[in-house]
Amino acid sequence: DTAVSQTPKYLVTQMGNDKSIKCEQNLGHDTMYWYKQDSKKFLKIMFSYNNKELIINETVPNRFSPKSPDKAHLNLHINSLELGDSAVYFCASSQDARSEKLFFGSGTQLSVL
Amino acid sequence: GQQVMQIPQYQHVQEGEDFTTYCNSSTTLSNIQWYKQRPGGHPVFLIQLVKSGEVKKQKRLTFQFGEAKKNSSLHITATQTTDVGTYFCAGHSGAQKLVFGQGTRLTINP
């Protein structure tokens, strides 16, 4: 039983395309996140939702649009993909918005060609 | 904004040697967390420290939180090949955002 699951695991696409990554958690957590990990392994938060409400929106191009249909799901849609978007995107969840103990998904490796 | 710096960026040791990674924050932290990411894997929570001067141990791993709550360290005694990975500290300054250090990548020569 995977606690935080995200799909797809790998995503290879051309520049300019639009793609989505899906995330689901079965832990009953209130808060979910998207993190971007670049080639140097730096983990940077992009967005956070608490009970479907956006609470953290970092300086991310507006080509990135998160959507949380319910508190167990947080999807990430990316428009007009660029080479610099290539990275590993991690979904995570925590019990609440105090960000204690994050549970990460297995990651989506996005390669933009 | 809050910054969390972690050193060293890379560390290569012989199996059996000790390893330490250090974490420094530009602001006082309400708590600090440590995560381990195996190669090709995802970050996994190791521990959280909350109190000033706190020391916690997990088998061969010792975690410390500084008196001023602005720095922390992770020490591994007698490394094993299973310790390979990137170790991240992450600081929480009271805002809702958890800020990660750049990570220390540990490689081990068997």
PDB file of C-alpha atoms in Angstrom:
ATOM      1  CA  ASP A   1       0.000   0.000   0.000  1.00  0.00           C
ATOM      2  CA  THR A   2       1.813   3.072  -1.279  1.00  0.00           C
ATOM      3  CA  ALA A   3       1.237   6.048   1.008  1.00  0.00           C
ATOM      4  CA  VAL A   4       1.965   8.802  -1.528  1.00  0.00           C
ATOM      5  CA  SER A   5       1.760   7.716  -5.131  1.00  0.00           C
ATOM      6  CA  GLN A   6       2.445   9.842  -8.167  1.00  0.00           C
ATOM      7  CA  THR A   7       2.206   9.102 -11.858  1.00  0.00           C
ATOM      8  CA  PRO A   8       3.860   8.867 -14.224  1.00  0.00           C
ATOM      9  CA  LYS A   9       7.293   7.870 -12.925  1.00  0.00           C
ATOM     10  CA  TYR A  10       8.978   9.010 -16.121  1.00  0.00           C
ATOM     11  CA  LEU A  11       7.822  11.653 -18.565  1.00  0.00           C
ATOM     12  CA  VAL A  12       9.717  12.426 -21.753  1.00  0.00           C
ATOM     13  CA  THR A  13       8.254  15.118 -23.950  1.00  0.00           C
ATOM     14  CA  GLN A  14       9.026  17.808 -26.486  1.00  0.00           C
ATOM     15  CA  MET A  15       9.402  21.491 -25.778  1.00  0.00           C
ATOM     16  CA  GLY A  16       6.137  23.368 -26.019  1.00  0.00           C
ATOM     17  CA  ASN A  17       3.941  20.438 -25.009  1.00  0.00           C
ATOM     18  CA  ASP A  18       1.511  20.449 -22.074  1.00  0.00           C
ATOM     19  CA  LYS A  19       1.725  17.651 -19.512  1.00  0.00           C
ATOM     20  CA  SER A  20       0.240  16.677 -16.146  1.00  0.00           C
ATOM     21  CA  ILE A  21       1.539  14.788 -13.146  1.00  0.00           C
ATOM     22  CA  LYS A  22      -0.906  13.245 -10.698  1.00  0.00           C
ATOM     23  CA  CYS A  23      -0.483  12.611  -6.986  1.00  0.00           C
ATOM     24  CA  GLU A  24      -2.623  10.800  -4.453  1.00  0.00           C
ATOM     25  CA  GLN A  25      -2.106  10.111  -0.753  1.00  0.00           C
ATOM     26  CA  ASN A  26      -3.973   7.564   1.341  1.00  0.00           C
ATOM     27  CA  LEU A  27      -2.645   8.745   4.707  1.00  0.00           C
ATOM     28  CA  GLY A  28      -5.574  10.996   5.530  1.00  0.00           C
ATOM     29  CA  HIS A  29      -3.242  13.996   5.591  1.00  0.00           C
ATOM     30  CA  ASP A  30      -4.547  17.539   5.255  1.00  0.00           C
ATOM     31  CA  THR A  31      -1.581  19.076   3.451  1.00  0.00           C
ATOM     32  CA  MET A  32       0.072  18.236   0.146  1.00  0.00           C
ATOM     33  CA  TYR A  33       3.058  19.698  -1.664  1.00  0.00           C
ATOM     34  CA  TRP A  34       4.920  19.810  -4.929  1.00  0.00           C
ATOM     35  CA  TYR A  35       8.722  19.984  -4.782  1.00  0.00           C
ATOM     36  CA  LYS A  36      11.151  20.324  -7.660  1.00  0.00           C
ATOM     37  CA  GLN A  37      14.566  18.653  -7.443  1.00  0.00           C
ATOM     38  CA  ASP A  38      17.116  19.873  -9.956  1.00  0.00           C
ATOM     39  CA  SER A  39      20.177  18.064 -11.293  1.00  0.00           C
ATOM     40  CA  LYS A  40      22.203  19.240  -8.275  1.00  0.00           C
ATOM     41  CA  LYS A  41      19.687  17.553  -5.965  1.00  0.00           C
ATOM     42  CA  PHE A  42      18.408  20.870  -4.600  1.00  0.00           C
ATOM     43  CA  LEU A  43      14.841  20.450  -3.289  1.00  0.00           C
ATOM     44  CA  LYS A  44      12.674  23.528  -3.741  1.00  0.00           C
ATOM     45  CA  ILE A  45       9.060  23.851  -2.746  1.00  0.00           C
ATOM     46  CA  MET A  46       6.686  24.958  -5.474  1.00  0.00           C
ATOM     47  CA  PHE A  47       3.198  24.738  -4.026  1.00  0.00           C
ATOM     48  CA  SER A  48       1.357  23.606  -0.953  1.00  0.00           C
ATOM     49  CA  TYR A  49      -2.342  22.922  -0.427  1.00  0.00           C
ATOM     50  CA  ASN A  50      -4.092  22.507   2.886  1.00  0.00           C
ATOM     51  CA  ASN A  51      -7.551  20.952   2.656  1.00  0.00           C
ATOM     52  CA  LYS A  52      -7.779  21.904  -1.022  1.00  0.00           C
ATOM     53  CA  GLU A  53      -6.767  25.503  -0.324  1.00  0.00           C
ATOM     54  CA  LEU A  54      -3.559  26.918  -1.797  1.00  0.00           C
ATOM     55  CA  ILE A  55      -1.328  28.100   1.068  1.00  0.00           C
ATOM     56  CA  ILE A  56       2.141  28.267  -0.481  1.00  0.00           C
ATOM     57  CA  ASN A  57       2.785  29.530  -3.975  1.00  0.00           C
ATOM     58  CA  GLU A  58       6.480  30.092  -4.532  1.00  0.00           C
ATOM     59  CA  THR A  59       7.990  32.050  -7.391  1.00  0.00           C
ATOM     60  CA  VAL A  60       7.041  29.576 -10.068  1.00  0.00           C
ATOM     61  CA  PRO A  61       6.213  30.447 -13.692  1.00  0.00           C
ATOM     62  CA  ASN A  62       2.474  30.625 -14.227  1.00  0.00           C
ATOM     63  CA  ARG A  63       2.884  27.822 -16.769  1.00  0.00           C
ATOM     64  CA  PHE A  64       2.709  25.602 -13.684  1.00  0.00           C
ATOM     65  CA  SER A  65      -0.803  25.204 -12.341  1.00  0.00           C
ATOM     66  CA  PRO A  66      -1.606  22.956  -9.395  1.00  0.00           C
ATOM     67  CA  LYS A  67      -5.071  21.613  -8.778  1.00  0.00           C
ATOM     68  CA  SER A  68      -6.439  19.863  -5.719  1.00  0.00           C
ATOM     69  CA  PRO A  69      -9.870  18.299  -6.361  1.00  0.00           C
ATOM     70  CA  ASP A  70      -9.922  16.940  -2.809  1.00  0.00           C
ATOM     71  CA  LYS A  71      -7.458  16.765   0.055  1.00  0.00           C
ATOM     72  CA  ALA A  72      -6.166  13.352  -1.047  1.00  0.00           C
ATOM     73  CA  HIS A  73      -5.185  14.515  -4.518  1.00  0.00           C
ATOM     74  CA  LEU A  74      -2.866  17.188  -5.847  1.00  0.00           C
ATOM     75  CA  ASN A  75      -2.130  17.367  -9.541  1.00  0.00           C
ATOM     76  CA  LEU A  76       0.377  19.517 -11.397  1.00  0.00           C
ATOM     77  CA  HIS A  77      -0.249  20.744 -14.911  1.00  0.00           C
ATOM     78  CA  ILE A  78       2.567  22.303 -16.907  1.00  0.00           C
ATOM     79  CA  ASN A  79       1.917  24.311 -20.072  1.00  0.00           C
ATOM     80  CA  SER A  80       4.383  25.072 -22.833  1.00  0.00           C
ATOM     81  CA  LEU A  81       7.173  22.963 -21.411  1.00  0.00           C
ATOM     82  CA  GLU A  82      10.702  24.369 -21.595  1.00  0.00           C
ATOM     83  CA  LEU A  83      14.113  22.703 -21.429  1.00  0.00           C
ATOM     84  CA  GLY A  84      14.679  24.176 -17.975  1.00  0.00           C
ATOM     85  CA  ASP A  85      11.641  22.350 -16.634  1.00  0.00           C
ATOM     86  CA  SER A  86      13.578  19.087 -16.803  1.00  0.00           C
ATOM     87  CA  ALA A  87      13.882  17.862 -13.223  1.00  0.00           C
ATOM     88  CA  VAL A  88      12.434  15.365 -10.771  1.00  0.00           C
ATOM     89  CA  TYR A  89       9.118  16.511  -9.329  1.00  0.00           C
ATOM     90  CA  PHE A  90       8.163  15.131  -5.935  1.00  0.00           C
ATOM     91  CA  CYS A  91       4.742  15.160  -4.412  1.00  0.00           C
ATOM     92  CA  ALA A  92       4.615  15.042  -0.616  1.00  0.00           C
ATOM     93  CA  SER A  93       2.071  15.159   2.157  1.00  0.00           C
ATOM     94  CA  SER A  94       2.036  15.960   5.850  1.00  0.00           C
ATOM     95  CA  GLN A  95      -0.494  15.636   8.637  1.00  0.00           C
ATOM     96  CA  ASP A  96      -1.138  19.377   8.612  1.00  0.00           C
ATOM     97  CA  ALA A  97       0.291  22.687   7.456  1.00  0.00           C
ATOM     98  CA  ARG A  98       2.907  22.875  10.203  1.00  0.00           C
ATOM     99  CA  SER A  99       5.020  20.774   7.823  1.00  0.00           C
ATOM    100  CA  GLU A 100       6.025  18.148  10.319  1.00  0.00           C
ATOM    101  CA  LYS A 101       7.325  14.941   8.798  1.00  0.00           C
ATOM    102  CA  LEU A 102       6.824  14.995   5.077  1.00  0.00           C
ATOM    103  CA  PHE A 103       5.995  11.789   3.248  1.00  0.00           C
ATOM    104  CA  PHE A 104       7.303  11.895  -0.311  1.00  0.00           C
ATOM    105  CA  GLY A 105       6.097  10.129  -3.404  1.00  0.00           C
ATOM    106  CA  SER A 106       8.592   8.263  -5.559  1.00  0.00           C
ATOM    107  CA  GLY A 107       9.014  11.196  -7.940  1.00  0.00           C
ATOM    108  CA  THR A 108       8.375  11.947 -11.591  1.00  0.00           C
ATOM    109  CA  GLN A 109      11.450  12.386 -13.741  1.00  0.00           C
ATOM    110  CA  LEU A 110      10.531  14.924 -16.399  1.00  0.00           C
ATOM    111  CA  SER A 111      12.789  15.240 -19.435  1.00  0.00           C
ATOM    112  CA  VAL A 112      12.021  17.982 -21.923  1.00  0.00           C
ATOM    113  CA  LEU A 113      13.739  17.526 -25.282  1.00  0.00           C
TER     114      LEU A 113
ATOM    115  CA  GLY B   1      14.184  35.000   3.177  1.00  0.00           C
ATOM    116  CA  GLN B   2      15.153  32.048   5.281  1.00  0.00           C
ATOM    117  CA  GLN B   3      18.208  30.151   4.031  1.00  0.00           C
ATOM    118  CA  VAL B   4      19.493  26.770   5.123  1.00  0.00           C
ATOM    119  CA  MET B   5      23.085  25.961   4.225  1.00  0.00           C
ATOM    120  CA  GLN B   6      24.492  22.471   4.434  1.00  0.00           C
ATOM    121  CA  ILE B   7      28.146  21.353   4.243  1.00  0.00           C
ATOM    122  CA  PRO B   8      29.908  19.535   2.837  1.00  0.00           C
ATOM    123  CA  GLN B   9      28.176  19.117  -0.504  1.00  0.00           C
ATOM    124  CA  TYR B  10      29.944  15.803  -1.098  1.00  0.00           C
ATOM    125  CA  GLN B  11      31.727  13.367   1.190  1.00  0.00           C
ATOM    126  CA  HIS B  12      33.489  10.173   0.223  1.00  0.00           C
ATOM    127  CA  VAL B  13      34.616   7.826   2.984  1.00  0.00           C
ATOM    128  CA  GLN B  14      35.984   4.360   3.427  1.00  0.00           C
ATOM    129  CA  GLU B  15      33.533   1.895   4.895  1.00  0.00           C
ATOM    130  CA  GLY B  16      33.911   1.956   8.657  1.00  0.00           C
ATOM    131  CA  GLU B  17      34.903   5.627   8.819  1.00  0.00           C
ATOM    132  CA  ASP B  18      32.707   8.205  10.491  1.00  0.00           C
ATOM    133  CA  PHE B  19      30.748  10.877   8.633  1.00  0.00           C
ATOM    134  CA  THR B  20      29.304  14.226   9.675  1.00  0.00           C
ATOM    135  CA  THR B  21      27.162  16.744   7.838  1.00  0.00           C
ATOM    136  CA  TYR B  22      26.410  20.226   9.157  1.00  0.00           C
ATOM    137  CA  CYS B  23      23.414  22.445   8.686  1.00  0.00           C
ATOM    138  CA  ASN B  24      23.217  26.207   9.354  1.00  0.00           C
ATOM    139  CA  SER B  25      20.207  28.460   9.161  1.00  0.00           C
ATOM    140  CA  SER B  26      20.124  32.222   8.649  1.00  0.00           C
ATOM    141  CA  THR B  27      17.197  32.427  11.088  1.00  0.00           C
ATOM    142  CA  THR B  28      16.230  30.747  14.344  1.00  0.00           C
ATOM    143  CA  LEU B  29      14.362  27.534  13.685  1.00  0.00           C
ATOM    144  CA  SER B  30      11.340  26.189  15.525  1.00  0.00           C
ATOM    145  CA  ASN B  31      12.431  22.703  14.562  1.00  0.00           C
ATOM    146  CA  ILE B  32      14.751  20.910  12.197  1.00  0.00           C
ATOM    147  CA  GLN B  33      14.209  17.710  10.281  1.00  0.00           C
ATOM    148  CA  TRP B  34      16.593  15.315   8.593  1.00  0.00           C
ATOM    149  CA  TYR B  35      15.850  13.243   5.513  1.00  0.00           C
ATOM    150  CA  LYS B  36      17.779  10.587   3.598  1.00  0.00           C
ATOM    151  CA  GLN B  37      17.479  10.056  -0.132  1.00  0.00           C
ATOM    152  CA  ARG B  38      18.981   6.899  -1.573  1.00  0.00           C
ATOM    153  CA  PRO B  39      20.290   7.080  -5.157  1.00  0.00           C
ATOM    154  CA  GLY B  40      17.302   7.019  -7.487  1.00  0.00           C
ATOM    155  CA  GLY B  41      14.909   7.202  -4.554  1.00  0.00           C
ATOM    156  CA  HIS B  42      12.849   9.779  -2.735  1.00  0.00           C
ATOM    157  CA  PRO B  43      13.570  11.644   0.511  1.00  0.00           C
ATOM    158  CA  VAL B  44      12.625   9.661   3.594  1.00  0.00           C
ATOM    159  CA  PHE B  45      12.093  11.295   6.973  1.00  0.00           C
ATOM    160  CA  LEU B  46      14.675  10.335   9.587  1.00  0.00           C
ATOM    161  CA  ILE B  47      14.040  12.533  12.611  1.00  0.00           C
ATOM    162  CA  GLN B  48      12.835  15.871  13.935  1.00  0.00           C
ATOM    163  CA  LEU B  49      14.562  17.941  16.623  1.00  0.00           C
ATOM    164  CA  VAL B  50      12.649  20.618  18.471  1.00  0.00           C
ATOM    165  CA  LYS B  51      14.436  21.608  21.676  1.00  0.00           C
ATOM    166  CA  SER B  52      17.526  23.771  22.014  1.00  0.00           C
ATOM    167  CA  GLY B  53      20.603  21.561  22.488  1.00  0.00           C
ATOM    168  CA  GLU B  54      18.637  18.388  21.782  1.00  0.00           C
ATOM    169  CA  VAL B  55      20.555  15.223  20.917  1.00  0.00           C
ATOM    170  CA  LYS B  56      18.865  12.143  19.514  1.00  0.00           C
ATOM    171  CA  LYS B  57      20.319   8.819  18.455  1.00  0.00           C
ATOM    172  CA  GLN B  58      19.162   6.203  16.002  1.00  0.00           C
ATOM    173  CA  LYS B  59      21.573   3.260  16.151  1.00  0.00           C
ATOM    174  CA  ARG B  60      24.764   4.617  14.511  1.00  0.00           C
ATOM    175  CA  LEU B  61      23.218   8.021  13.698  1.00  0.00           C
ATOM    176  CA  THR B  62      23.463  10.943  16.133  1.00  0.00           C
ATOM    177  CA  PHE B  63      21.514  14.141  15.521  1.00  0.00           C
ATOM    178  CA  GLN B  64      22.147  17.424  17.331  1.00  0.00           C
ATOM    179  CA  PHE B  65      20.272  20.711  17.434  1.00  0.00           C
ATOM    180  CA  GLY B  66      22.334  23.744  18.415  1.00  0.00           C
ATOM    181  CA  GLU B  67      21.738  25.792  21.536  1.00  0.00           C
ATOM    182  CA  ALA B  68      20.709  28.809  19.470  1.00  0.00           C
ATOM    183  CA  LYS B  69      18.462  26.628  17.287  1.00  0.00           C
ATOM    184  CA  LYS B  70      20.227  27.848  14.172  1.00  0.00           C
ATOM    185  CA  ASN B  71      22.406  24.854  13.422  1.00  0.00           C
ATOM    186  CA  SER B  72      22.292  21.095  13.443  1.00  0.00           C
ATOM    187  CA  SER B  73      24.470  18.122  12.650  1.00  0.00           C
ATOM    188  CA  LEU B  74      24.127  14.485  11.690  1.00  0.00           C
ATOM    189  CA  HIS B  75      26.955  12.129  12.616  1.00  0.00           C
ATOM    190  CA  ILE B  76      27.189   8.542  11.414  1.00  0.00           C
ATOM    191  CA  THR B  77      29.557   6.247  13.263  1.00  0.00           C
ATOM    192  CA  ALA B  78      31.323   3.447  11.374  1.00  0.00           C
ATOM    193  CA  THR B  79      29.604   3.946   8.020  1.00  0.00           C
ATOM    194  CA  GLN B  80      28.218   0.995   6.106  1.00  0.00           C
ATOM    195  CA  THR B  81      27.436   0.731   2.405  1.00  0.00           C
ATOM    196  CA  THR B  82      23.749   0.994   3.249  1.00  0.00           C
ATOM    197  CA  ASP B  83      24.387   4.566   4.450  1.00  0.00           C
ATOM    198  CA  VAL B  84      25.042   5.739   0.869  1.00  0.00           C
ATOM    199  CA  GLY B  85      22.740   8.536  -0.209  1.00  0.00           C
ATOM    200  CA  THR B  86      22.065  12.244   0.123  1.00  0.00           C
ATOM    201  CA  TYR B  87      21.250  13.604   3.556  1.00  0.00           C
ATOM    202  CA  PHE B  88      19.097  16.718   3.773  1.00  0.00           C
ATOM    203  CA  CYS B  89      18.329  18.944   6.684  1.00  0.00           C
ATOM    204  CA  ALA B  90      15.146  20.994   6.532  1.00  0.00           C
ATOM    205  CA  GLY B  91      14.322  23.915   8.754  1.00  0.00           C
ATOM    206  CA  HIS B  92      11.024  25.258   9.901  1.00  0.00           C
ATOM    207  CA  SER B  93      11.089  28.844  11.168  1.00  0.00           C
ATOM    208  CA  GLY B  94       7.453  29.093  12.151  1.00  0.00           C
ATOM    209  CA  ALA B  95       6.145  30.020   8.741  1.00  0.00           C
ATOM    210  CA  GLN B  96       4.351  27.294   6.904  1.00  0.00           C
ATOM    211  CA  LYS B  97       7.268  26.613   4.587  1.00  0.00           C
ATOM    212  CA  LEU B  98       9.896  23.948   5.236  1.00  0.00           C
ATOM    213  CA  VAL B  99      13.220  25.012   3.687  1.00  0.00           C
ATOM    214  CA  PHE B 100      15.668  22.294   2.672  1.00  0.00           C
ATOM    215  CA  GLY B 101      19.457  22.491   2.720  1.00  0.00           C
ATOM    216  CA  GLN B 102      21.336  21.612  -0.444  1.00  0.00           C
ATOM    217  CA  GLY B 103      22.086  18.127   0.859  1.00  0.00           C
ATOM    218  CA  THR B 104      25.293  16.207   1.497  1.00  0.00           C
ATOM    219  CA  ARG B 105      25.927  13.341  -0.886  1.00  0.00           C
ATOM    220  CA  LEU B 106      27.673  10.479   0.882  1.00  0.00           C
ATOM    221  CA  THR B 107      29.515   7.832  -1.088  1.00  0.00           C
ATOM    222  CA  ILE B 108      31.339   4.920   0.516  1.00  0.00           C
ATOM    223  CA  ASN B 109      34.257   2.833  -0.630  1.00  0.00           C
ATOM    224  CA  PRO B 110      33.654  -0.765   0.493  1.00  0.00           C
TER     225      PRO B 110
END
